[in-house]
CSV table of C-alpha atoms in Angstrom, one decimal:
chain,number,residue,atom,x,y,z
I,953,ILE,CA,0.0,0.0,0.0
I,954,LEU,CA,1.5,3.3,-1.1
I,955,ASN,CA,1.5,5.9,1.7
I,956,VAL,CA,1.6,9.7,0.9
I,957,GLU,CA,1.7,12.0,3.9
I,958,GLN,CA,1.4,15.7,4.2
I,959,SER,CA,2.3,18.0,7.1
I,960,PRO,CA,1.1,20.0,8.8
I,961,GLN,CA,-2.5,18.9,8.7
I,962,SER,CA,-3.6,22.5,9.1
I,963,LEU,CA,-2.0,25.9,9.2
I,964,HIS,CA,-3.1,29.4,10.2
I,965,VAL,CA,-0.9,32.3,9.1
I,966,GLN,CA,-1.3,36.1,9.0
I,967,GLU,CA,-1.7,37.9,5.7
I,968,GLY,CA,1.8,38.7,4.3
I,969,ASP,CA,3.5,35.8,6.0
I,970,SER,CA,5.4,33.3,3.9
I,971,THR,CA,4.7,29.6,4.6
I,972,ASN,CA,5.6,26.1,3.4
I,973,PHE,CA,4.4,22.6,3.8
I,974,THR,CA,5.6,19.1,3.0
I,975,CYS,CA,4.5,16.1,1.0
I,976,SER,CA,6.3,12.8,1.7
I,977,PHE,CA,6.0,9.9,-0.7
I,978,PRO,CA,7.7,6.6,-1.5
I,979,SER,CA,11.2,7.1,-2.9
I,980,SER,CA,11.1,4.1,-5.1
I,981,ASN,CA,9.4,3.7,-8.4
I,982,PHE,CA,8.7,7.4,-8.7
I,983,TYR,CA,7.1,8.7,-11.8
I,984,ALA,CA,5.5,12.1,-11.0
I,985,LEU,CA,4.3,14.3,-8.2
I,986,HIS,CA,1.3,16.5,-8.6
I,987,TRP,CA,0.2,19.5,-6.4
I,988,TYR,CA,-3.4,20.7,-6.4
I,989,ARG,CA,-5.2,23.6,-4.6
I,990,TRP,CA,-8.7,22.9,-3.5
I,991,GLU,CA,-10.8,25.9,-2.4
I,992,THR,CA,-14.0,25.4,-0.5
I,993,ALA,CA,-17.0,24.8,-2.8
I,994,LYS,CA,-14.8,24.6,-5.9
I,995,SER,CA,-13.1,21.7,-7.7
I,996,PRO,CA,-9.4,20.9,-7.2
I,997,GLU,CA,-7.1,23.0,-9.4
I,998,ALA,CA,-3.8,21.7,-10.7
I,999,LEU,CA,-0.8,23.8,-9.6
I,1000,PHE,CA,2.3,21.7,-10.6
I,1001,VAL,CA,3.3,18.4,-12.1
I,1002,MET,CA,6.9,17.6,-11.1
I,1003,THR,CA,8.9,14.7,-12.6
I,1004,LEU,CA,12.6,15.3,-12.2
I,1005,ASN,CA,14.7,15.1,-9.0
I,1006,GLY,CA,15.7,18.7,-8.1
I,1007,ASP,CA,12.8,20.1,-10.1
I,1008,GLU,CA,11.6,23.6,-9.1
I,1009,LYS,CA,8.3,25.0,-10.3
I,1010,LYS,CA,6.9,28.5,-9.8
I,1011,LYS,CA,3.5,30.1,-10.4
I,1012,GLY,CA,3.2,33.6,-9.1
I,1013,ARG,CA,3.8,33.6,-5.4
I,1014,ILE,CA,3.7,29.8,-5.2
I,1015,SER,CA,6.6,27.5,-5.8
I,1016,ALA,CA,7.5,23.9,-5.3
I,1017,THR,CA,10.6,21.8,-5.0
I,1018,LEU,CA,11.1,18.0,-5.5
I,1019,ASN,CA,13.5,15.5,-4.0
I,1020,THR,CA,12.8,12.1,-5.4
I,1021,LYS,CA,15.7,10.3,-3.7
I,1022,GLU,CA,14.5,11.1,-0.2
I,1023,GLY,CA,10.8,11.2,-1.2
I,1024,TYR,CA,9.6,14.7,-0.4
I,1025,SER,CA,8.3,17.9,-2.0
I,1026,TYR,CA,7.9,21.3,-0.5
I,1027,LEU,CA,5.3,23.8,-1.5
I,1028,TYR,CA,6.1,27.5,-0.6
I,1029,ILE,CA,3.8,30.5,-0.6
I,1030,LYS,CA,5.4,33.9,-0.4
I,1031,GLY,CA,3.4,36.8,1.1
I,1032,SER,CA,0.2,34.8,1.8
I,1033,GLN,CA,-3.1,36.4,0.9
I,1034,PRO,CA,-6.6,35.5,2.1
I,1035,GLU,CA,-7.4,34.1,-1.3
I,1036,ASP,CA,-4.6,31.5,-0.8
I,1037,SER,CA,-6.8,29.9,1.9
I,1038,ALA,CA,-7.5,26.4,0.6
I,1039,THR,CA,-6.5,22.8,1.1
I,1040,TYR,CA,-3.3,21.9,-0.7
I,1041,LEU,CA,-3.1,18.3,-2.0
I,1042,CYS,CA,-0.2,16.4,-3.3
I,1043,ALA,CA,-0.5,13.2,-5.4
I,1044,PHE,CA,2.1,10.6,-6.1
I,1045,ARG,CA,2.2,8.6,-9.3
I,1046,ASP,CA,4.5,5.6,-9.8
I,1047,TYR,CA,5.5,3.6,-12.8
I,1048,GLY,CA,2.6,1.2,-12.2
I,1049,GLN,CA,0.2,4.1,-12.9
I,1050,ASN,CA,-0.9,4.1,-9.2
I,1051,PHE,CA,-2.1,7.6,-8.3
I,1052,VAL,CA,-2.3,8.3,-4.5
I,1053,PHE,CA,-3.3,11.5,-2.9
I,1054,GLY,CA,-2.1,12.7,0.5
I,1055,PRO,CA,-4.7,13.9,3.1
I,1056,GLY,CA,-3.9,17.6,2.3
I,1057,THR,CA,-2.8,20.6,4.3
I,1058,ARG,CA,-5.6,23.1,5.1
I,1059,LEU,CA,-4.2,26.7,5.0
I,1060,SER,CA,-6.1,29.6,6.5
I,1061,VAL,CA,-4.7,33.1,5.8
I,1062,LEU,CA,-6.1,35.6,8.3
I,1063,PRO,CA,-6.4,39.3,7.1
O,561,ASP,CA,-14.6,25.5,-23.4
O,562,ALA,CA,-16.5,23.5,-20.8
O,563,GLY,CA,-14.6,21.9,-18.0
O,564,VAL,CA,-15.4,18.6,-16.3
O,565,THR,CA,-19.1,18.4,-15.4
O,566,GLN,CA,-20.7,16.0,-13.0
O,567,SER,CA,-24.3,15.2,-12.2
O,568,PRO,CA,-26.1,15.2,-9.9
O,569,THR,CA,-24.6,17.7,-7.5
O,570,HIS,CA,-26.2,16.1,-4.4
O,571,LEU,CA,-27.9,12.7,-3.9
O,572,ILE,CA,-29.6,11.0,-1.0
O,573,LYS,CA,-30.1,7.3,-1.0
O,574,THR,CA,-30.8,4.6,1.6
O,575,ARG,CA,-28.8,1.5,2.4
O,576,GLY,CA,-29.1,-1.3,-0.1
O,577,GLN,CA,-30.0,1.0,-3.0
O,578,GLN,CA,-28.0,1.5,-6.2
O,579,VAL,CA,-26.7,4.8,-7.6
O,580,THR,CA,-25.3,6.1,-10.9
O,581,LEU,CA,-23.1,9.1,-11.0
O,582,ARG,CA,-22.2,10.8,-14.3
O,583,CYS,CA,-19.3,12.7,-15.6
O,584,SER,CA,-18.5,14.6,-18.8
O,585,PRO,CA,-14.7,15.2,-19.3
O,586,LYS,CA,-13.1,18.5,-20.3
O,587,SER,CA,-13.2,19.0,-24.1
O,588,GLY,CA,-10.3,17.2,-25.7
O,589,HIS,CA,-9.7,14.8,-22.8
O,590,ASP,CA,-10.1,11.1,-23.3
O,591,THR,CA,-9.3,9.6,-19.9
O,592,VAL,CA,-11.6,9.7,-16.9
O,593,SER,CA,-10.8,8.8,-13.3
O,594,TRP,CA,-13.1,8.5,-10.3
O,595,TYR,CA,-12.2,9.3,-6.7
O,596,GLN,CA,-14.0,9.0,-3.4
O,597,GLN,CA,-13.3,11.7,-0.8
O,598,ALA,CA,-14.4,11.0,2.7
O,599,LEU,CA,-14.3,13.8,5.3
O,600,GLY,CA,-10.8,14.6,6.5
O,601,GLN,CA,-9.1,12.4,3.9
O,602,GLY,CA,-7.6,13.0,0.5
O,603,PRO,CA,-9.3,11.6,-2.6
O,604,GLN,CA,-9.1,7.8,-2.9
O,605,PHE,CA,-8.7,6.4,-6.4
O,606,ILE,CA,-11.5,4.2,-7.5
O,607,PHE,CA,-10.7,3.5,-11.1
O,608,GLN,CA,-9.7,5.0,-14.5
O,609,TYR,CA,-11.2,4.5,-17.9
O,610,TYR,CA,-9.6,5.0,-21.3
O,611,GLU,CA,-10.9,3.8,-24.7
O,612,GLU,CA,-14.0,2.5,-23.0
O,613,GLU,CA,-12.1,0.1,-20.8
O,614,GLU,CA,-11.2,0.1,-17.1
O,615,ARG,CA,-7.4,0.5,-17.1
O,616,GLN,CA,-6.6,0.8,-13.5
O,617,ARG,CA,-8.4,0.1,-10.3
O,618,GLY,CA,-7.9,1.1,-6.7
O,619,ASN,CA,-8.8,-0.9,-3.6
O,620,PHE,CA,-12.6,-0.8,-3.9
O,621,PRO,CA,-15.0,-3.7,-3.9
O,622,ASP,CA,-16.8,-5.0,-7.0
O,623,ARG,CA,-19.9,-3.1,-5.8
O,624,PHE,CA,-18.2,-0.1,-7.5
O,625,SER,CA,-18.3,-0.4,-11.3
O,626,GLY,CA,-18.1,2.0,-14.2
O,627,HIS,CA,-18.5,2.6,-17.8
O,628,GLN,CA,-17.0,4.9,-20.4
O,629,PHE,CA,-19.0,5.8,-23.6
O,630,PRO,CA,-17.7,6.5,-27.1
O,631,ASN,CA,-18.0,10.3,-26.4
O,632,TYR,CA,-15.6,9.8,-23.4
O,633,SER,CA,-18.2,10.5,-20.8
O,634,SER,CA,-18.3,8.1,-17.9
O,635,GLU,CA,-20.6,6.7,-15.2
O,636,LEU,CA,-19.9,5.4,-11.8
O,637,ASN,CA,-22.3,2.8,-10.4
O,638,VAL,CA,-22.4,1.7,-6.8
O,639,ASN,CA,-24.6,-1.3,-5.8
O,640,ALA,CA,-25.9,-2.4,-2.4
O,641,LEU,CA,-25.1,1.0,-0.8
O,642,LEU,CA,-23.6,1.1,2.7
O,643,LEU,CA,-23.5,3.9,5.2
O,644,GLY,CA,-19.8,4.1,4.6
O,645,ASP,CA,-20.3,5.0,1.0
O,646,SER,CA,-21.4,8.5,2.0
O,647,ALA,CA,-18.7,10.7,0.5
O,648,LEU,CA,-17.9,13.3,-2.2
O,649,TYR,CA,-17.3,11.5,-5.5
O,650,LEU,CA,-14.9,13.4,-7.8
O,651,CYS,CA,-14.4,12.8,-11.5
O,652,ALA,CA,-11.2,13.9,-13.1
O,653,SER,CA,-10.2,13.9,-16.8
O,654,SER,CA,-6.9,14.1,-18.6
O,655,PHE,CA,-5.5,13.5,-22.1
O,656,GLY,CA,-3.8,10.2,-22.8
O,657,TYR,CA,-3.7,7.2,-20.6
O,658,GLN,CA,0.1,6.8,-20.3
O,659,ASN,CA,0.9,10.5,-20.4
O,660,SER,CA,1.3,10.9,-16.6
O,661,ASN,CA,2.8,14.3,-16.9
O,662,GLN,CA,-0.5,15.8,-17.7
O,663,PRO,CA,-2.5,17.3,-14.7
O,664,GLN,CA,-5.9,16.0,-14.0
O,665,HIS,CA,-8.9,18.4,-14.3
O,666,PHE,CA,-11.6,17.9,-11.7
O,667,GLY,CA,-15.3,18.4,-11.6
O,668,ASP,CA,-17.1,19.9,-8.6
O,669,GLY,CA,-18.1,16.4,-7.4
O,670,THR,CA,-21.3,14.6,-6.4
O,671,ARG,CA,-22.1,14.6,-2.7
O,672,LEU,CA,-23.7,11.2,-1.9
O,673,SER,CA,-25.4,10.7,1.4
O,674,ILE,CA,-26.6,7.3,2.6
O,675,LEU,CA,-29.4,7.2,5.2
């Protein structure tokens, strides 16, 4: 059974703070790591698809890094805004086409 | 350009009944995946359809079955409903079965409540 973990489970930050959270996944048989943002009452929205060890992706104030050898990815948000409040999900895909989501990190940005 | 659409939005059933959920993929997508999301958990993979065949399946019992039509739309059927089947059911579409570098596009989900 593939296990994908995310930490912390939830996070409260003040507007303007920078924050980061972690996704841990199996280091063997890695194929890709996806990050999604899921706002309340909306559908999950793709942020990044990462495939190479050492990959860094950026989209506005959000960026992500990937370490496939040790099995983790970090998601960073610079200068958090209230509209960043959402659940951030990572999903691990292996060569067997298994696709496993973590439980998510719930971020609340207080104005 | 329509995104992924799911119907119905909400559904209430009783134990033992059967239910069918529907999904239309984003235009240009040919692969449909279904997920079950229980409260406090991440989405759990049920199965994936491509070229009208089930290509991959998660750890769900045979009570969960599906179908994909020639227009790429898909149905999820659940028989003999249990209280534990109460969840949000998400449909996601993508292009190409083996092209795992493509992100999945999700619908808004169907909220299924079992009484």
